[in-house]
Amino acid sequence: MKRLFLKILLIYSIGWFVILPVYARAGGGNGGDSGSSSGNGYSYYEYHDYSDGSSSSHIDSIILVGVGGFLLFGGIMNAFNKNKQNVVKSHMWEKAQQVDAFWDEHILSDKISKSYFTIQQAWSDQNIQLLKLYLTPSLWKEWELKIQNQIDKGERNLLTDVALIDFSITDILLEEESFYVYIKGKMNDRTIDKNNQVIEFHDQEFIEYWKFKRVDENILLDEIRQKDEYIAL
């Protein structure tokens, strides 16, 4: 039974990583998804079976087949749910485009990409005035206080090698003229003190949800939610 337990554990453990929270990025975001920066960040199990083939092997096989079937069923359901989400997303865009031409997925994608990189760089540079052009007034005031706090402590959140791995618009709120964007990113994220000494470092991938508000033909960042804080509408 011990060997059987380890076999099942192996199936479930492959691909899983140790997940630890981090606190940095533009706006002081948290929620890194692929491990701690202080170590390898991976956890795995290795199992070698040196048995001579006891009578329990048939039972082991039956249970393993059952586990495999369960995982296969889960994969089928996941594919079904993704297809359903694609249909819902298609209807979402059709409805939005009936309102006006602003809701063009390709044009908005360009605006989102530009905003992402500009905002991360402005945060890293502590450029409050540039951020004012990309944030709503309420979020700008919040970030202004955070950056001023960094300056008062002689610290800076230095972001380099900023990457936007994937993004997509998940929800459009026509009444509010706003929308949510799924963001998957990665960067070298260092917090340095007045002596340029690194006091915190992260370089793992992260997932966030950015809420943008429409202002005329432009978009302004209004909110950032971490992965565990977002609920699809």
mmCIF file with all atom_site columns, C-alpha atoms in Angstrom:
data_model
loop_
_atom_site.group_PDB
_atom_site.id
_atom_site.type_symbol
_atom_site.label_atom_id
_atom_site.label_alt_id
_atom_site.label_comp_id
_atom_site.label_asym_id
_atom_site.label_entity_id
_atom_site.label_seq_id
_atom_site.pdbx_PDB_ins_code
_atom_site.Cartn_x
_atom_site.Cartn_y
_atom_site.Cartn_z
_atom_site.occupancy
_atom_site.B_iso_or_equiv
_atom_site.pdbx_formal_charge
_atom_site.auth_seq_id
_atom_site.auth_comp_id
_atom_site.auth_asym_id
_atom_site.auth_atom_id
_atom_site.pdbx_PDB_model_num
ATOM 1   C CA . MET A 1 1   ? 0.000   0.000   0.000   1.00 0.00 ? 1   MET A CA 1
ATOM 2   C CA . LYS A 1 2   ? 2.923   2.303   0.655   1.00 0.00 ? 2   LYS A CA 1
ATOM 3   C CA . ARG A 1 3   ? 4.175   1.830   -2.911  1.00 0.00 ? 3   ARG A CA 1
ATOM 4   C CA . LEU A 1 4   ? 0.667   2.431   -4.239  1.00 0.00 ? 4   LEU A CA 1
ATOM 5   C CA . PHE A 1 5   ? 0.302   5.635   -2.254  1.00 0.00 ? 5   PHE A CA 1
ATOM 6   C CA . LEU A 1 6   ? 3.577   6.930   -3.634  1.00 0.00 ? 6   LEU A CA 1
ATOM 7   C CA . LYS A 1 7   ? 2.512   6.113   -7.199  1.00 0.00 ? 7   LYS A CA 1
ATOM 8   C CA . ILE A 1 8   ? -0.696  8.112   -6.805  1.00 0.00 ? 8   ILE A CA 1
ATOM 9   C CA . LEU A 1 9   ? 1.210   10.918  -5.108  1.00 0.00 ? 9   LEU A CA 1
ATOM 10  C CA . LEU A 1 10  ? 3.606   11.009  -8.065  1.00 0.00 ? 10  LEU A CA 1
ATOM 11  C CA . ILE A 1 11  ? 0.738   11.560  -10.520 1.00 0.00 ? 11  ILE A CA 1
ATOM 12  C CA . TYR A 1 12  ? -0.636  14.488  -8.586  1.00 0.00 ? 12  TYR A CA 1
ATOM 13  C CA . SER A 1 13  ? 2.715   16.022  -7.694  1.00 0.00 ? 13  SER A CA 1
ATOM 14  C CA . ILE A 1 14  ? 4.150   16.391  -11.222 1.00 0.00 ? 14  ILE A CA 1
ATOM 15  C CA . GLY A 1 15  ? 4.121   19.991  -12.330 1.00 0.00 ? 15  GLY A CA 1
ATOM 16  C CA . TRP A 1 16  ? 3.208   21.440  -8.950  1.00 0.00 ? 16  TRP A CA 1
ATOM 17  C CA . PHE A 1 17  ? 5.445   24.084  -7.387  1.00 0.00 ? 17  PHE A CA 1
ATOM 18  C CA . VAL A 1 18  ? 5.875   25.696  -3.997  1.00 0.00 ? 18  VAL A CA 1
ATOM 19  C CA . ILE A 1 19  ? 3.826   28.919  -4.078  1.00 0.00 ? 19  ILE A CA 1
ATOM 20  C CA . LEU A 1 20  ? 4.876   31.799  -1.872  1.00 0.00 ? 20  LEU A CA 1
ATOM 21  C CA . PRO A 1 21  ? 3.542   35.371  -1.818  1.00 0.00 ? 21  PRO A CA 1
ATOM 22  C CA . VAL A 1 22  ? 5.673   38.318  -2.896  1.00 0.00 ? 22  VAL A CA 1
ATOM 23  C CA . TYR A 1 23  ? 5.153   42.012  -2.474  1.00 0.00 ? 23  TYR A CA 1
ATOM 24  C CA . ALA A 1 24  ? 6.441   44.261  -5.254  1.00 0.00 ? 24  ALA A CA 1
ATOM 25  C CA . ARG A 1 25  ? 5.811   45.287  -8.890  1.00 0.00 ? 25  ARG A CA 1
ATOM 26  C CA . ALA A 1 26  ? 3.886   48.337  -10.015 1.00 0.00 ? 26  ALA A CA 1
ATOM 27  C CA . GLY A 1 27  ? 1.469   49.272  -7.256  1.00 0.00 ? 27  GLY A CA 1
ATOM 28  C CA . GLY A 1 28  ? 3.116   46.901  -4.777  1.00 0.00 ? 28  GLY A CA 1
ATOM 29  C CA . GLY A 1 29  ? 1.387   43.820  -6.213  1.00 0.00 ? 29  GLY A CA 1
ATOM 30  C CA . ASN A 1 30  ? 1.741   40.341  -4.748  1.00 0.00 ? 30  ASN A CA 1
ATOM 31  C CA . GLY A 1 31  ? 0.880   36.791  -5.717  1.00 0.00 ? 31  GLY A CA 1
ATOM 32  C CA . GLY A 1 32  ? 3.838   35.250  -7.566  1.00 0.00 ? 32  GLY A CA 1
ATOM 33  C CA . ASP A 1 33  ? 2.988   31.916  -9.135  1.00 0.00 ? 33  ASP A CA 1
ATOM 34  C CA . SER A 1 34  ? 6.123   29.944  -9.647  1.00 0.00 ? 34  SER A CA 1
ATOM 35  C CA . GLY A 1 35  ? 8.049   29.803  -6.446  1.00 0.00 ? 35  GLY A CA 1
ATOM 36  C CA . SER A 1 36  ? 10.258  31.748  -4.090  1.00 0.00 ? 36  SER A CA 1
ATOM 37  C CA . SER A 1 37  ? 13.179  33.808  -5.316  1.00 0.00 ? 37  SER A CA 1
ATOM 38  C CA . SER A 1 38  ? 15.301  32.687  -2.368  1.00 0.00 ? 38  SER A CA 1
ATOM 39  C CA . GLY A 1 39  ? 15.754  29.106  -3.564  1.00 0.00 ? 39  GLY A CA 1
ATOM 40  C CA . ASN A 1 40  ? 15.103  26.712  -6.413  1.00 0.00 ? 40  ASN A CA 1
ATOM 41  C CA . GLY A 1 41  ? 11.370  27.105  -5.845  1.00 0.00 ? 41  GLY A CA 1
ATOM 42  C CA . TYR A 1 42  ? 10.505  23.569  -6.917  1.00 0.00 ? 42  TYR A CA 1
ATOM 43  C CA . SER A 1 43  ? 9.229   20.611  -5.028  1.00 0.00 ? 43  SER A CA 1
ATOM 44  C CA . TYR A 1 44  ? 9.200   17.121  -6.502  1.00 0.00 ? 44  TYR A CA 1
ATOM 45  C CA . TYR A 1 45  ? 8.980   13.470  -5.592  1.00 0.00 ? 45  TYR A CA 1
ATOM 46  C CA . GLU A 1 46  ? 11.145  10.708  -7.023  1.00 0.00 ? 46  GLU A CA 1
ATOM 47  C CA . TYR A 1 47  ? 10.097  7.075   -6.663  1.00 0.00 ? 47  TYR A CA 1
ATOM 48  C CA . HIS A 1 48  ? 11.883  3.883   -7.709  1.00 0.00 ? 48  HIS A CA 1
ATOM 49  C CA . ASP A 1 49  ? 10.068  0.575   -7.580  1.00 0.00 ? 49  ASP A CA 1
ATOM 50  C CA . TYR A 1 50  ? 12.428  -2.315  -6.823  1.00 0.00 ? 50  TYR A CA 1
ATOM 51  C CA . SER A 1 51  ? 9.698   -4.887  -6.121  1.00 0.00 ? 51  SER A CA 1
ATOM 52  C CA . ASP A 1 52  ? 9.652   -8.325  -7.688  1.00 0.00 ? 52  ASP A CA 1
ATOM 53  C CA . GLY A 1 53  ? 6.024   -8.095  -8.776  1.00 0.00 ? 53  GLY A CA 1
ATOM 54  C CA . SER A 1 54  ? 3.832   -9.173  -5.874  1.00 0.00 ? 54  SER A CA 1
ATOM 55  C CA . SER A 1 55  ? 0.175   -10.129 -6.100  1.00 0.00 ? 55  SER A CA 1
ATOM 56  C CA . SER A 1 56  ? -0.810  -6.577  -5.233  1.00 0.00 ? 56  SER A CA 1
ATOM 57  C CA . SER A 1 57  ? 0.274   -5.392  -8.709  1.00 0.00 ? 57  SER A CA 1
ATOM 58  C CA . HIS A 1 58  ? -3.178  -6.150  -10.169 1.00 0.00 ? 58  HIS A CA 1
ATOM 59  C CA . ILE A 1 59  ? -4.868  -4.025  -7.531  1.00 0.00 ? 59  ILE A CA 1
ATOM 60  C CA . ASP A 1 60  ? -2.292  -1.309  -8.094  1.00 0.00 ? 60  ASP A CA 1
ATOM 61  C CA . SER A 1 61  ? -3.012  -1.350  -11.819 1.00 0.00 ? 61  SER A CA 1
ATOM 62  C CA . ILE A 1 62  ? -6.767  -1.137  -11.321 1.00 0.00 ? 62  ILE A CA 1
ATOM 63  C CA . ILE A 1 63  ? -6.443  1.833   -8.989  1.00 0.00 ? 63  ILE A CA 1
ATOM 64  C CA . LEU A 1 64  ? -3.953  3.574   -11.239 1.00 0.00 ? 64  LEU A CA 1
ATOM 65  C CA . VAL A 1 65  ? -6.282  3.092   -14.216 1.00 0.00 ? 65  VAL A CA 1
ATOM 66  C CA . GLY A 1 66  ? -9.065  4.587   -12.149 1.00 0.00 ? 66  GLY A CA 1
ATOM 67  C CA . VAL A 1 67  ? -6.912  7.586   -11.251 1.00 0.00 ? 67  VAL A CA 1
ATOM 68  C CA . GLY A 1 68  ? -5.925  7.948   -14.917 1.00 0.00 ? 68  GLY A CA 1
ATOM 69  C CA . GLY A 1 69  ? -9.582  7.882   -15.939 1.00 0.00 ? 69  GLY A CA 1
ATOM 70  C CA . PHE A 1 70  ? -10.403 10.531  -13.379 1.00 0.00 ? 70  PHE A CA 1
ATOM 71  C CA . LEU A 1 71  ? -7.622  12.777  -14.685 1.00 0.00 ? 71  LEU A CA 1
ATOM 72  C CA . LEU A 1 72  ? -8.748  12.185  -18.268 1.00 0.00 ? 72  LEU A CA 1
ATOM 73  C CA . PHE A 1 73  ? -12.302 13.155  -17.331 1.00 0.00 ? 73  PHE A CA 1
ATOM 74  C CA . GLY A 1 74  ? -10.936 16.308  -15.694 1.00 0.00 ? 74  GLY A CA 1
ATOM 75  C CA . GLY A 1 75  ? -9.068  17.171  -18.885 1.00 0.00 ? 75  GLY A CA 1
ATOM 76  C CA . ILE A 1 76  ? -12.213 16.705  -20.982 1.00 0.00 ? 76  ILE A CA 1
ATOM 77  C CA . MET A 1 77  ? -14.222 18.933  -18.638 1.00 0.00 ? 77  MET A CA 1
ATOM 78  C CA . ASN A 1 78  ? -11.489 21.568  -18.735 1.00 0.00 ? 78  ASN A CA 1
ATOM 79  C CA . ALA A 1 79  ? -11.587 21.580  -22.551 1.00 0.00 ? 79  ALA A CA 1
ATOM 80  C CA . PHE A 1 80  ? -15.388 21.860  -22.441 1.00 0.00 ? 80  PHE A CA 1
ATOM 81  C CA . ASN A 1 81  ? -15.224 24.806  -20.044 1.00 0.00 ? 81  ASN A CA 1
ATOM 82  C CA . LYS A 1 82  ? -12.637 26.575  -22.214 1.00 0.00 ? 82  LYS A CA 1
ATOM 83  C CA . ASN A 1 83  ? -14.866 26.161  -25.264 1.00 0.00 ? 83  ASN A CA 1
ATOM 84  C CA . LYS A 1 84  ? -17.805 27.552  -23.289 1.00 0.00 ? 84  LYS A CA 1
ATOM 85  C CA . GLN A 1 85  ? -15.684 30.530  -22.187 1.00 0.00 ? 85  GLN A CA 1
ATOM 86  C CA . ASN A 1 86  ? -14.716 31.209  -25.810 1.00 0.00 ? 86  ASN A CA 1
ATOM 87  C CA . VAL A 1 87  ? -18.387 31.294  -26.812 1.00 0.00 ? 87  VAL A CA 1
ATOM 88  C CA . VAL A 1 88  ? -19.211 33.678  -23.956 1.00 0.00 ? 88  VAL A CA 1
ATOM 89  C CA . LYS A 1 89  ? -16.248 35.878  -24.882 1.00 0.00 ? 89  LYS A CA 1
ATOM 90  C CA . SER A 1 90  ? -17.364 35.989  -28.522 1.00 0.00 ? 90  SER A CA 1
ATOM 91  C CA . HIS A 1 91  ? -20.838 37.147  -27.470 1.00 0.00 ? 91  HIS A CA 1
ATOM 92  C CA . MET A 1 92  ? -19.253 39.730  -25.154 1.00 0.00 ? 92  MET A CA 1
ATOM 93  C CA . TRP A 1 93  ? -17.337 41.317  -28.021 1.00 0.00 ? 93  TRP A CA 1
ATOM 94  C CA . GLU A 1 94  ? -20.351 41.233  -30.351 1.00 0.00 ? 94  GLU A CA 1
ATOM 95  C CA . LYS A 1 95  ? -22.433 43.100  -27.782 1.00 0.00 ? 95  LYS A CA 1
ATOM 96  C CA . ALA A 1 96  ? -19.707 45.661  -27.104 1.00 0.00 ? 96  ALA A CA 1
ATOM 97  C CA . GLN A 1 97  ? -19.026 46.355  -30.779 1.00 0.00 ? 97  GLN A CA 1
ATOM 98  C CA . GLN A 1 98  ? -22.689 47.143  -31.288 1.00 0.00 ? 98  GLN A CA 1
ATOM 99  C CA . VAL A 1 99  ? -22.236 50.086  -28.924 1.00 0.00 ? 99  VAL A CA 1
ATOM 100 C CA . ASP A 1 100 ? -19.401 51.834  -30.757 1.00 0.00 ? 100 ASP A CA 1
ATOM 101 C CA . ALA A 1 101 ? -16.116 51.264  -32.575 1.00 0.00 ? 101 ALA A CA 1
ATOM 102 C CA . PHE A 1 102 ? -14.023 51.838  -29.436 1.00 0.00 ? 102 PHE A CA 1
ATOM 103 C CA . TRP A 1 103 ? -14.523 48.196  -28.487 1.00 0.00 ? 103 TRP A CA 1
ATOM 104 C CA . ASP A 1 104 ? -12.117 46.784  -31.022 1.00 0.00 ? 104 ASP A CA 1
ATOM 105 C CA . GLU A 1 105 ? -10.091 43.917  -29.544 1.00 0.00 ? 105 GLU A CA 1
ATOM 106 C CA . HIS A 1 106 ? -6.977  44.555  -31.637 1.00 0.00 ? 106 HIS A CA 1
ATOM 107 C CA . ILE A 1 107 ? -6.853  48.296  -30.962 1.00 0.00 ? 107 ILE A CA 1
ATOM 108 C CA . LEU A 1 108 ? -7.456  47.776  -27.249 1.00 0.00 ? 108 LEU A CA 1
ATOM 109 C CA . SER A 1 109 ? -4.735  45.119  -27.149 1.00 0.00 ? 109 SER A CA 1
ATOM 110 C CA . ASP A 1 110 ? -2.216  47.668  -28.408 1.00 0.00 ? 110 ASP A CA 1
ATOM 111 C CA . LYS A 1 111 ? -3.344  50.179  -25.775 1.00 0.00 ? 111 LYS A CA 1
ATOM 112 C CA . ILE A 1 112 ? -3.116  47.560  -23.007 1.00 0.00 ? 112 ILE A CA 1
ATOM 113 C CA . SER A 1 113 ? 0.383   46.481  -24.012 1.00 0.00 ? 113 SER A CA 1
ATOM 114 C CA . LYS A 1 114 ? 1.630   50.072  -24.143 1.00 0.00 ? 114 LYS A CA 1
ATOM 115 C CA . SER A 1 115 ? 0.042   50.861  -20.767 1.00 0.00 ? 115 SER A CA 1
ATOM 116 C CA . TYR A 1 116 ? 1.557   47.777  -19.120 1.00 0.00 ? 116 TYR A CA 1
ATOM 117 C CA . PHE A 1 117 ? 5.142   48.546  -20.109 1.00 0.00 ? 117 PHE A CA 1
ATOM 118 C CA . THR A 1 118 ? 4.850   52.297  -19.535 1.00 0.00 ? 118 THR A CA 1
ATOM 119 C CA . ILE A 1 119 ? 3.303   51.866  -16.099 1.00 0.00 ? 119 ILE A CA 1
ATOM 120 C CA . GLN A 1 120 ? 5.923   49.354  -14.957 1.00 0.00 ? 120 GLN A CA 1
ATOM 121 C CA . GLN A 1 121 ? 8.736   51.650  -16.138 1.00 0.00 ? 121 GLN A CA 1
ATOM 122 C CA . ALA A 1 122 ? 7.184   54.757  -14.577 1.00 0.00 ? 122 ALA A CA 1
ATOM 123 C CA . TRP A 1 123 ? 6.740   52.912  -11.270 1.00 0.00 ? 123 TRP A CA 1
ATOM 124 C CA . SER A 1 124 ? 10.363  51.776  -11.405 1.00 0.00 ? 124 SER A CA 1
ATOM 125 C CA . ASP A 1 125 ? 11.527  55.336  -12.158 1.00 0.00 ? 125 ASP A CA 1
ATOM 126 C CA . GLN A 1 126 ? 9.215   56.756  -9.458  1.00 0.00 ? 126 GLN A CA 1
ATOM 127 C CA . ASN A 1 127 ? 7.869   59.028  -12.190 1.00 0.00 ? 127 ASN A CA 1
ATOM 128 C CA . ILE A 1 128 ? 4.672   60.259  -10.583 1.00 0.00 ? 128 ILE A CA 1
ATOM 129 C CA . GLN A 1 129 ? 3.839   62.703  -13.359 1.00 0.00 ? 129 GLN A CA 1
ATOM 130 C CA . LEU A 1 130 ? 4.043   60.077  -16.108 1.00 0.00 ? 130 LEU A CA 1
ATOM 131 C CA . LEU A 1 131 ? 1.846   57.745  -14.066 1.00 0.00 ? 131 LEU A CA 1
ATOM 132 C CA . LYS A 1 132 ? -0.755  60.503  -13.908 1.00 0.00 ? 132 LYS A CA 1
ATOM 133 C CA . LEU A 1 133 ? -1.314  60.036  -17.652 1.00 0.00 ? 133 LEU A CA 1
ATOM 134 C CA . TYR A 1 134 ? -2.045  56.305  -17.291 1.00 0.00 ? 134 TYR A CA 1
ATOM 135 C CA . LEU A 1 135 ? -3.947  55.998  -13.995 1.00 0.00 ? 135 LEU A CA 1
ATOM 136 C CA . THR A 1 136 ? -7.375  57.141  -12.879 1.00 0.00 ? 136 THR A CA 1
ATOM 137 C CA . PRO A 1 137 ? -7.233  60.014  -10.343 1.00 0.00 ? 137 PRO A CA 1
ATOM 138 C CA . SER A 1 138 ? -8.135  57.747  -7.413  1.00 0.00 ? 138 SER A CA 1
ATOM 139 C CA . LEU A 1 139 ? -5.461  55.148  -8.209  1.00 0.00 ? 139 LEU A CA 1
ATOM 140 C CA . TRP A 1 140 ? -2.899  57.850  -8.967  1.00 0.00 ? 140 TRP A CA 1
ATOM 141 C CA . LYS A 1 141 ? -3.370  59.384  -5.519  1.00 0.00 ? 141 LYS A CA 1
ATOM 142 C CA . GLU A 1 142 ? -2.898  55.956  -3.936  1.00 0.00 ? 142 GLU A CA 1
ATOM 143 C CA . TRP A 1 143 ? 0.284   55.251  -5.886  1.00 0.00 ? 143 TRP A CA 1
ATOM 144 C CA . GLU A 1 144 ? 1.611   58.757  -5.284  1.00 0.00 ? 144 GLU A CA 1
ATOM 145 C CA . LEU A 1 145 ? 1.533   58.053  -1.549  1.00 0.00 ? 145 LEU A CA 1
ATOM 146 C CA . LYS A 1 146 ? 3.280   54.705  -2.030  1.00 0.00 ? 146 LYS A CA 1
ATOM 147 C CA . ILE A 1 147 ? 6.050   56.195  -4.146  1.00 0.00 ? 147 ILE A CA 1
ATOM 148 C CA . GLN A 1 148 ? 6.489   59.108  -1.756  1.00 0.00 ? 148 GLN A CA 1
ATOM 149 C CA . ASN A 1 149 ? 6.831   56.575  1.060   1.00 0.00 ? 149 ASN A CA 1
ATOM 150 C CA . GLN A 1 150 ? 9.586   54.828  -0.911  1.00 0.00 ? 150 GLN A CA 1
ATOM 151 C CA . ILE A 1 151 ? 11.373  58.130  -1.469  1.00 0.00 ? 151 ILE A CA 1
ATOM 152 C CA . ASP A 1 152 ? 11.115  59.075  2.215   1.00 0.00 ? 152 ASP A CA 1
ATOM 153 C CA . LYS A 1 153 ? 12.745  55.733  3.156   1.00 0.00 ? 153 LYS A CA 1
ATOM 154 C CA . GLY A 1 154 ? 15.406  56.087  0.466   1.00 0.00 ? 154 GLY A CA 1
ATOM 155 C CA . GLU A 1 155 ? 14.125  53.007  -1.359  1.00 0.00 ? 155 GLU A CA 1
ATOM 156 C CA . ARG A 1 156 ? 13.235  52.221  -4.948  1.00 0.00 ? 156 ARG A CA 1
ATOM 157 C CA . ASN A 1 157 ? 11.433  49.291  -6.554  1.00 0.00 ? 157 ASN A CA 1
ATOM 158 C CA . LEU A 1 158 ? 13.657  48.652  -9.606  1.00 0.00 ? 158 LEU A CA 1
ATOM 159 C CA . LEU A 1 159 ? 11.972  46.646  -12.377 1.00 0.00 ? 159 LEU A CA 1
ATOM 160 C CA . THR A 1 160 ? 14.056  45.279  -15.273 1.00 0.00 ? 160 THR A CA 1
ATOM 161 C CA . ASP A 1 161 ? 13.579  42.735  -18.062 1.00 0.00 ? 161 ASP A CA 1
ATOM 162 C CA . VAL A 1 162 ? 9.847   43.377  -17.914 1.00 0.00 ? 162 VAL A CA 1
ATOM 163 C CA . ALA A 1 163 ? 7.876   40.852  -19.972 1.00 0.00 ? 163 ALA A CA 1
ATOM 164 C CA . LEU A 1 164 ? 4.202   40.546  -20.839 1.00 0.00 ? 164 LEU A CA 1
ATOM 165 C CA . ILE A 1 165 ? 3.823   36.821  -21.382 1.00 0.00 ? 165 ILE A CA 1
ATOM 166 C CA . ASP A 1 166 ? 0.099   36.751  -22.045 1.00 0.00 ? 166 ASP A CA 1
ATOM 167 C CA . PHE A 1 167 ? -2.979  38.928  -21.651 1.00 0.00 ? 167 PHE A CA 1
ATOM 168 C CA . SER A 1 168 ? -6.619  38.943  -22.644 1.00 0.00 ? 168 SER A CA 1
ATOM 169 C CA . ILE A 1 169 ? -9.737  40.949  -21.905 1.00 0.00 ? 169 ILE A CA 1
ATOM 170 C CA . THR A 1 170 ? -11.944 38.858  -19.637 1.00 0.00 ? 170 THR A CA 1
ATOM 171 C CA . ASP A 1 171 ? -14.900 41.124  -18.844 1.00 0.00 ? 171 ASP A CA 1
ATOM 172 C CA . ILE A 1 172 ? -16.398 44.271  -20.357 1.00 0.00 ? 172 ILE A CA 1
ATOM 173 C CA . LEU A 1 173 ? -18.629 46.480  -18.217 1.00 0.00 ? 173 LEU A CA 1
ATOM 174 C CA . LEU A 1 174 ? -20.411 48.637  -20.765 1.00 0.00 ? 174 LEU A CA 1
ATOM 175 C CA . GLU A 1 175 ? -22.389 50.602  -18.164 1.00 0.00 ? 175 GLU A CA 1
ATOM 176 C CA . GLU A 1 176 ? -19.163 51.668  -16.445 1.00 0.00 ? 176 GLU A CA 1
ATOM 177 C CA . GLU A 1 177 ? -17.192 51.882  -19.701 1.00 0.00 ? 177 GLU A CA 1
ATOM 178 C CA . SER A 1 178 ? -14.518 49.732  -18.131 1.00 0.00 ? 178 SER A CA 1
ATOM 179 C CA . PHE A 1 179 ? -13.029 46.260  -18.588 1.00 0.00 ? 179 PHE A CA 1
ATOM 180 C CA . TYR A 1 180 ? -10.822 43.685  -16.871 1.00 0.00 ? 180 TYR A CA 1
ATOM 181 C CA . VAL A 1 181 ? -7.658  42.241  -18.379 1.00 0.00 ? 181 VAL A CA 1
ATOM 182 C CA . TYR A 1 182 ? -5.948  38.983  -17.465 1.00 0.00 ? 182 TYR A CA 1
ATOM 183 C CA . ILE A 1 183 ? -2.220  39.720  -17.165 1.00 0.00 ? 183 ILE A CA 1
ATOM 184 C CA . LYS A 1 184 ? 0.564   37.128  -17.016 1.00 0.00 ? 184 LYS A CA 1
ATOM 185 C CA . GLY A 1 185 ? 3.946   38.758  -16.629 1.00 0.00 ? 185 GLY A CA 1
ATOM 186 C CA . LYS A 1 186 ? 7.505   38.334  -15.467 1.00 0.00 ? 186 LYS A CA 1
ATOM 187 C CA . MET A 1 187 ? 10.356  40.661  -14.516 1.00 0.00 ? 187 MET A CA 1
ATOM 188 C CA . ASN A 1 188 ? 13.425  41.068  -12.353 1.00 0.00 ? 188 ASN A CA 1
ATOM 189 C CA . ASP A 1 189 ? 11.898  42.840  -9.387  1.00 0.00 ? 189 ASP A CA 1
ATOM 190 C CA . ARG A 1 190 ? 14.365  44.360  -6.927  1.00 0.00 ? 190 ARG A CA 1
ATOM 191 C CA . THR A 1 191 ? 13.841  46.717  -4.027  1.00 0.00 ? 191 THR A CA 1
ATOM 192 C CA . ILE A 1 192 ? 17.011  48.681  -3.298  1.00 0.00 ? 192 ILE A CA 1
ATOM 193 C CA . ASP A 1 193 ? 17.922  51.036  -0.466  1.00 0.00 ? 193 ASP A CA 1
ATOM 194 C CA . LYS A 1 194 ? 19.693  54.398  -0.535  1.00 0.00 ? 194 LYS A CA 1
ATOM 195 C CA . ASN A 1 195 ? 23.046  52.598  -0.812  1.00 0.00 ? 195 ASN A CA 1
ATOM 196 C CA . ASN A 1 196 ? 21.834  50.603  -3.836  1.00 0.00 ? 196 ASN A CA 1
ATOM 197 C CA . GLN A 1 197 ? 21.843  47.446  -1.744  1.00 0.00 ? 197 GLN A CA 1
ATOM 198 C CA . VAL A 1 198 ? 19.195  44.876  -2.715  1.00 0.00 ? 198 VAL A CA 1
ATOM 199 C CA . ILE A 1 199 ? 16.840  44.311  0.205   1.00 0.00 ? 199 ILE A CA 1
ATOM 200 C CA . GLU A 1 200 ? 14.270  42.235  -1.693  1.00 0.00 ? 200 GLU A CA 1
ATOM 201 C CA . PHE A 1 201 ? 14.314  40.349  -4.993  1.00 0.00 ? 201 PHE A CA 1
ATOM 202 C CA . HIS A 1 202 ? 11.777  38.389  -7.040  1.00 0.00 ? 202 HIS A CA 1
ATOM 203 C CA . ASP A 1 203 ? 11.867  37.081  -10.585 1.00 0.00 ? 203 ASP A CA 1
ATOM 204 C CA . GLN A 1 204 ? 8.962   34.654  -10.852 1.00 0.00 ? 204 GLN A CA 1
ATOM 205 C CA . GLU A 1 205 ? 5.955   34.788  -13.144 1.00 0.00 ? 205 GLU A CA 1
ATOM 206 C CA . PHE A 1 206 ? 2.790   36.350  -11.775 1.00 0.00 ? 206 PHE A CA 1
ATOM 207 C CA . ILE A 1 207 ? -0.878  36.680  -12.689 1.00 0.00 ? 207 ILE A CA 1
ATOM 208 C CA . GLU A 1 208 ? -2.904  39.818  -12.082 1.00 0.00 ? 208 GLU A CA 1
ATOM 209 C CA . TYR A 1 209 ? -6.181  41.307  -13.307 1.00 0.00 ? 209 TYR A CA 1
ATOM 210 C CA . TRP A 1 210 ? -6.034  44.941  -14.381 1.00 0.00 ? 210 TRP A CA 1
ATOM 211 C CA . LYS A 1 211 ? -9.182  47.028  -14.570 1.00 0.00 ? 211 LYS A CA 1
ATOM 212 C CA . PHE A 1 212 ? -9.125  49.839  -17.118 1.00 0.00 ? 212 PHE A CA 1
ATOM 213 C CA . LYS A 1 213 ? -11.620 52.672  -17.497 1.00 0.00 ? 213 LYS A CA 1
ATOM 214 C CA . ARG A 1 214 ? -12.400 54.329  -20.791 1.00 0.00 ? 214 ARG A CA 1
ATOM 215 C CA . VAL A 1 215 ? -11.783 58.073  -20.944 1.00 0.00 ? 215 VAL A CA 1
ATOM 216 C CA . ASP A 1 216 ? -12.756 59.346  -24.394 1.00 0.00 ? 216 ASP A CA 1
ATOM 217 C CA . GLU A 1 217 ? -10.632 57.168  -26.705 1.00 0.00 ? 217 GLU A CA 1
ATOM 218 C CA . ASN A 1 218 ? -7.997  56.402  -24.078 1.00 0.00 ? 218 ASN A CA 1
ATOM 219 C CA . ILE A 1 219 ? -7.801  53.863  -21.247 1.00 0.00 ? 219 ILE A CA 1
ATOM 220 C CA . LEU A 1 220 ? -6.677  54.509  -17.661 1.00 0.00 ? 220 LEU A CA 1
ATOM 221 C CA . LEU A 1 221 ? -5.712  51.865  -15.137 1.00 0.00 ? 221 LEU A CA 1
ATOM 222 C CA . ASP A 1 222 ? -8.211  51.929  -12.273 1.00 0.00 ? 222 ASP A CA 1
ATOM 223 C CA . GLU A 1 223 ? -7.412  48.845  -10.194 1.00 0.00 ? 223 GLU A CA 1
ATOM 224 C CA . ILE A 1 224 ? -5.092  45.824  -9.935  1.00 0.00 ? 224 ILE A CA 1
ATOM 225 C CA . ARG A 1 225 ? -6.352  42.594  -8.431  1.00 0.00 ? 225 ARG A CA 1
ATOM 226 C CA . GLN A 1 226 ? -4.256  39.543  -7.643  1.00 0.00 ? 226 GLN A CA 1
ATOM 227 C CA . LYS A 1 227 ? -5.278  36.164  -9.018  1.00 0.00 ? 227 LYS A CA 1
ATOM 228 C CA . ASP A 1 228 ? -7.013  35.070  -5.800  1.00 0.00 ? 228 ASP A CA 1
ATOM 229 C CA . GLU A 1 229 ? -8.879  38.390  -5.569  1.00 0.00 ? 229 GLU A CA 1
ATOM 230 C CA . TYR A 1 230 ? -10.544 38.229  -8.976  1.00 0.00 ? 230 TYR A CA 1
ATOM 231 C CA . ILE A 1 231 ? -13.988 36.751  -9.610  1.00 0.00 ? 231 ILE A CA 1
ATOM 232 C CA . ALA A 1 232 ? -15.194 36.661  -13.210 1.00 0.00 ? 232 ALA A CA 1
ATOM 233 C CA . LEU A 1 233 ? -18.375 38.649  -13.718 1.00 0.00 ? 233 LEU A CA 1
#
